[in-house]
């Protein structure tokens, strides 16, 4: 069962404290808090985990701060719309809005090779009013003899050039937890001139030991990154949705 609280509920207030006092009395039920921060408001949801079959919707609706109650029977508890089509699925990251009614084009370099080519791409994007790009610093290749990317060595000039040309979001595929730390360090060193969307390739969407730190990057003080989980055209819907569900479940903020 999910309790959706009134927008911008004060989690330090008396009403919120009274709510949890009531929830703590529920037998064999534990509560988990999940917050989503939007551009204008903060949405707080409480997931009641355990045997909630005896709880009535009317009883839970009457609790302090509760705006709406959803009884969940499907697997996708966090990502599901719960028959509420008015619930927004859009989000904003580093000043760029991502939603179902707009399109952000991520034109860029599959593999970063030279600063000259990076600047040519950034300049072209800026001249056409685009603020998103892809830059492959870490390139997973099937052949061990193929170019694997420059890795952390190219990050400083990629980020600096992005800031110079007003690029707000860079999608960058990662294949190891160490890549997240290297990206965070490079952003710190360059003064955070751009935002990073960590891209999880299709081959890694089942690598949950990579998904966990990727989700954790949303909570980092030094780097708050968006996360993009890729989907293969040959993969059915459940295996595609579950990685996204895992990212959101492990993130105590918002993720995409």
Coordinates of C-alpha atoms in Angstrom, one line a residue:
X1 CA 0.0 0.0 0.0
X2 CA 1.2 3.5 -0.8
X3 CA 0.3 6.6 1.1
X4 CA 0.7 9.7 -1.1
X5 CA 1.0 12.8 1.2
X6 CA 0.0 16.3 0.5
X7 CA 2.5 18.2 -1.6
X8 CA 5.3 19.9 0.3
X9 CA 4.4 18.1 3.5
X10 CA 6.8 19.2 6.3
X11 CA 8.6 16.1 7.4
X12 CA 9.7 17.8 10.6
X13 CA 6.2 19.0 11.5
X14 CA 3.8 17.8 14.2
X15 CA 1.3 16.3 11.7
X16 CA 4.0 14.2 10.1
X17 CA 5.1 12.9 13.5
X18 CA 1.6 12.0 14.4
X19 CA 1.3 10.1 11.2
X20 CA 4.3 7.9 12.0
X21 CA 3.1 7.3 15.5
X22 CA 0.0 5.8 13.9
X23 CA 1.9 3.8 11.4
X24 CA 4.2 2.3 14.1
X25 CA 1.2 0.8 15.7
X26 CA 0.3 -1.3 12.6
X27 CA 1.1 -5.0 13.2
X28 CA 3.5 -6.7 10.8
X29 CA 3.8 -3.6 8.7
X30 CA 6.9 -1.4 8.1
X31 CA 7.0 2.0 6.5
X32 CA 9.5 3.3 4.0
X33 CA 9.6 6.9 2.9
X34 CA 10.3 8.0 -0.7
X35 CA 10.6 11.6 -1.8
X36 CA 10.5 13.0 -5.3
X37 CA 11.8 16.6 -5.7
X38 CA 10.3 18.5 -8.7
X39 CA 11.0 22.0 -9.9
X40 CA 8.1 23.4 -7.9
X41 CA 7.2 21.0 -5.1
X42 CA 8.3 17.9 -3.2
X43 CA 6.2 14.8 -3.3
X44 CA 6.4 12.4 -0.3
X45 CA 5.2 8.8 -0.6
X46 CA 5.2 6.2 2.2
X47 CA 5.3 2.6 1.2
X48 CA 3.6 0.2 3.7
X49 CA 5.4 -3.1 3.4
X50 CA 3.9 -6.3 4.9
X51 CA 0.4 -7.6 5.3
X52 CA -1.8 -4.6 4.5
X53 CA -4.9 -6.6 3.4
X54 CA -6.7 -5.8 6.7
X55 CA -6.1 -2.0 6.3
X56 CA -9.0 -0.1 4.8
X57 CA -8.5 2.7 2.3
X58 CA -10.8 4.9 4.4
X59 CA -8.9 4.3 7.5
X60 CA -5.5 5.2 5.9
X61 CA -7.0 8.2 4.1
X62 CA -8.0 9.7 7.4
X63 CA -4.5 9.8 8.7
X64 CA -2.7 13.2 9.0
X65 CA -1.0 14.5 5.9
X66 CA -2.4 11.8 3.7
X67 CA -3.9 13.0 0.4
X68 CA -4.5 9.7 -1.3
X69 CA -4.1 6.0 -0.7
X70 CA -3.2 3.4 -3.4
X71 CA -3.5 -0.3 -2.8
X72 CA -0.9 -2.0 -4.9
X73 CA -1.2 -5.5 -6.3
X74 CA 1.1 -5.2 -9.3
X75 CA 4.9 -5.7 -9.3
X76 CA 5.8 -2.2 -10.4
X77 CA 5.0 -0.4 -7.2
X78 CA 7.3 2.6 -7.6
X79 CA 7.1 3.2 -11.4
X80 CA 3.4 2.4 -11.8
X81 CA 0.9 5.2 -12.5
X82 CA -1.7 3.4 -10.4
X83 CA -4.5 4.3 -12.7
X84 CA -3.8 8.0 -12.1
X85 CA -3.2 9.5 -15.5
X86 CA -2.9 13.0 -14.1
X87 CA 0.3 12.1 -12.2
X88 CA 3.2 13.8 -13.9
X89 CA 6.1 11.6 -15.2
X90 CA 8.3 14.5 -16.3
X91 CA 11.4 15.8 -14.4
X92 CA 13.9 18.6 -14.7
X93 CA 17.7 18.1 -14.5
X94 CA 20.2 20.9 -14.6
X95 CA 17.7 23.3 -16.2
X96 CA 16.5 20.9 -18.9
X97 CA 13.0 19.4 -18.8
X98 CA 12.4 15.8 -19.8
X99 CA 8.8 14.8 -20.4
X100 CA 6.4 13.0 -22.7
X101 CA 5.6 16.2 -24.6
X102 CA 9.1 17.3 -25.5
X103 CA 12.2 15.9 -27.2
X104 CA 15.8 16.3 -26.2
X105 CA 18.3 15.3 -28.9
X106 CA 21.6 13.9 -27.6
X107 CA 23.8 14.3 -30.7
X108 CA 27.5 13.8 -30.0
X109 CA 30.6 11.6 -30.2
X110 CA 30.2 7.9 -29.7
X111 CA 33.8 7.9 -28.6
X112 CA 35.8 11.0 -27.5
X113 CA 39.0 11.1 -29.5
X114 CA 40.5 14.6 -29.5
X115 CA 39.7 18.0 -27.9
X116 CA 39.4 19.5 -31.4
X117 CA 36.6 17.1 -32.3
X118 CA 34.8 17.7 -29.0
X119 CA 34.9 21.4 -29.5
X120 CA 33.6 21.1 -33.1
X121 CA 30.7 19.1 -31.8
X122 CA 29.9 21.4 -28.9
X123 CA 30.1 24.5 -31.1
X124 CA 27.7 22.9 -33.7
X125 CA 25.2 22.0 -31.0
X126 CA 25.3 25.5 -29.5
X127 CA 24.8 27.1 -32.9
X128 CA 21.6 25.0 -33.4
X129 CA 20.2 25.7 -30.0
X130 CA 20.8 22.2 -28.5
X131 CA 21.8 21.8 -24.9
X132 CA 22.3 18.0 -24.6
X133 CA 25.0 15.8 -26.0
X134 CA 26.5 12.3 -25.7
X135 CA 30.2 11.9 -25.1
X136 CA 31.8 8.4 -24.9
X137 CA 34.7 8.5 -22.5
X138 CA 34.4 4.8 -21.5
X139 CA 33.6 2.6 -24.5
X140 CA 32.8 -1.1 -24.0
X141 CA 34.0 -2.9 -27.0
X142 CA 33.6 -6.6 -28.0
X143 CA 37.1 -6.7 -29.4
X144 CA 40.0 -6.1 -27.0
X145 CA 42.0 -4.5 -29.8
X146 CA 39.4 -1.8 -30.5
X147 CA 39.6 1.7 -29.1
X148 CA 38.3 1.7 -25.6
X149 CA 38.0 5.4 -25.0
X150 CA 40.3 7.8 -23.2
X151 CA 38.5 7.4 -19.9
X152 CA 39.1 9.9 -17.1
X153 CA 41.9 11.7 -19.0
X154 CA 39.4 13.3 -21.4
X155 CA 36.8 14.3 -18.8
X156 CA 38.3 17.7 -17.8
X157 CA 38.3 19.1 -21.3
X158 CA 35.0 17.6 -22.2
X159 CA 33.3 19.3 -19.2
X160 CA 35.1 22.6 -19.7
X161 CA 34.1 22.8 -23.4
X162 CA 30.5 21.9 -22.4
X163 CA 30.5 24.8 -20.0
X164 CA 32.0 27.1 -22.7
X165 CA 29.2 26.3 -25.2
X166 CA 26.3 26.1 -22.8
X167 CA 25.8 22.3 -22.9
X168 CA 23.6 21.5 -19.9
X169 CA 23.5 17.7 -19.9
X170 CA 26.0 15.1 -21.2
X171 CA 25.0 11.5 -21.5
X172 CA 28.0 9.3 -20.7
X173 CA 28.0 5.5 -20.6
X174 CA 29.7 3.9 -17.6
X175 CA 30.6 0.3 -17.1
X176 CA 32.2 0.3 -13.6
X177 CA 31.6 2.0 -10.2
X178 CA 35.0 3.6 -10.5
X179 CA 33.8 5.6 -13.5
X180 CA 31.3 7.4 -11.3
X181 CA 34.0 8.5 -8.9
X182 CA 36.2 9.7 -11.7
X183 CA 33.3 11.7 -13.2
X184 CA 32.5 13.2 -9.8
X185 CA 36.2 14.2 -9.3
X186 CA 36.4 15.8 -12.7
X187 CA 33.2 17.8 -12.2
X188 CA 34.6 19.0 -8.8
X189 CA 37.9 20.0 -10.4
X190 CA 36.3 21.9 -13.3
X191 CA 33.6 23.7 -11.1
X192 CA 30.6 21.7 -12.3
X193 CA 30.1 23.5 -15.6
X194 CA 27.6 20.9 -16.9
X195 CA 25.4 18.0 -15.8
X196 CA 26.0 14.3 -16.3
X197 CA 23.4 11.7 -17.2
X198 CA 24.9 8.3 -16.3
X199 CA 24.1 5.9 -19.1
X200 CA 23.7 2.2 -18.3
X201 CA 24.1 0.2 -21.5
X202 CA 21.9 -2.7 -22.3
X203 CA 24.5 -5.2 -21.4
X204 CA 24.8 -3.7 -17.9
X205 CA 21.2 -3.2 -17.0
X206 CA 21.3 -6.6 -15.2
X207 CA 24.4 -5.6 -13.4
X208 CA 22.8 -4.6 -10.1
X209 CA 26.2 -3.9 -8.5
X210 CA 26.6 -1.1 -11.0
X211 CA 22.9 0.1 -10.7
X212 CA 23.3 0.6 -6.9
X213 CA 26.1 3.2 -7.0
X214 CA 24.5 4.8 -10.1
X215 CA 21.4 5.4 -8.1
X216 CA 23.5 6.5 -5.1
X217 CA 25.0 9.3 -7.3
X218 CA 21.7 11.1 -7.1
X219 CA 22.3 11.5 -3.3
X220 CA 26.0 12.6 -3.6
X221 CA 26.8 16.1 -2.4
X222 CA 29.5 16.4 -5.0
X223 CA 27.6 15.1 -8.0
X224 CA 23.8 14.7 -8.4
X225 CA 23.5 12.8 -11.7
X226 CA 20.5 11.7 -13.7
X227 CA 20.5 8.0 -14.7
X228 CA 19.5 6.6 -18.1
X229 CA 18.9 2.8 -18.4
X230 CA 19.0 1.5 -22.0
X231 CA 16.6 -1.0 -23.4
X232 CA 17.4 -3.5 -26.1
X233 CA 14.7 -3.9 -28.8
X234 CA 15.0 -7.7 -28.3
X235 CA 14.2 -7.5 -24.6
X236 CA 10.7 -7.9 -23.3
X237 CA 9.0 -5.4 -21.1
X238 CA 9.6 -6.8 -17.5
X239 CA 13.4 -7.2 -17.8
X240 CA 13.5 -3.6 -19.2
X241 CA 11.4 -2.1 -16.4
X242 CA 13.0 -3.9 -13.5
X243 CA 16.4 -2.1 -13.8
X244 CA 14.6 1.2 -13.8
X245 CA 12.6 0.1 -10.8
X246 CA 15.8 -0.9 -9.0
X247 CA 17.4 2.5 -9.7
X248 CA 14.4 4.4 -8.2
X249 CA 14.2 2.0 -5.2
X250 CA 17.8 2.6 -4.3
X251 CA 17.6 6.4 -4.8
X252 CA 16.2 8.5 -2.0
X253 CA 15.7 11.4 -4.3
X254 CA 14.5 11.3 -7.9
X255 CA 15.9 9.3 -10.8
X256 CA 15.1 8.7 -14.4

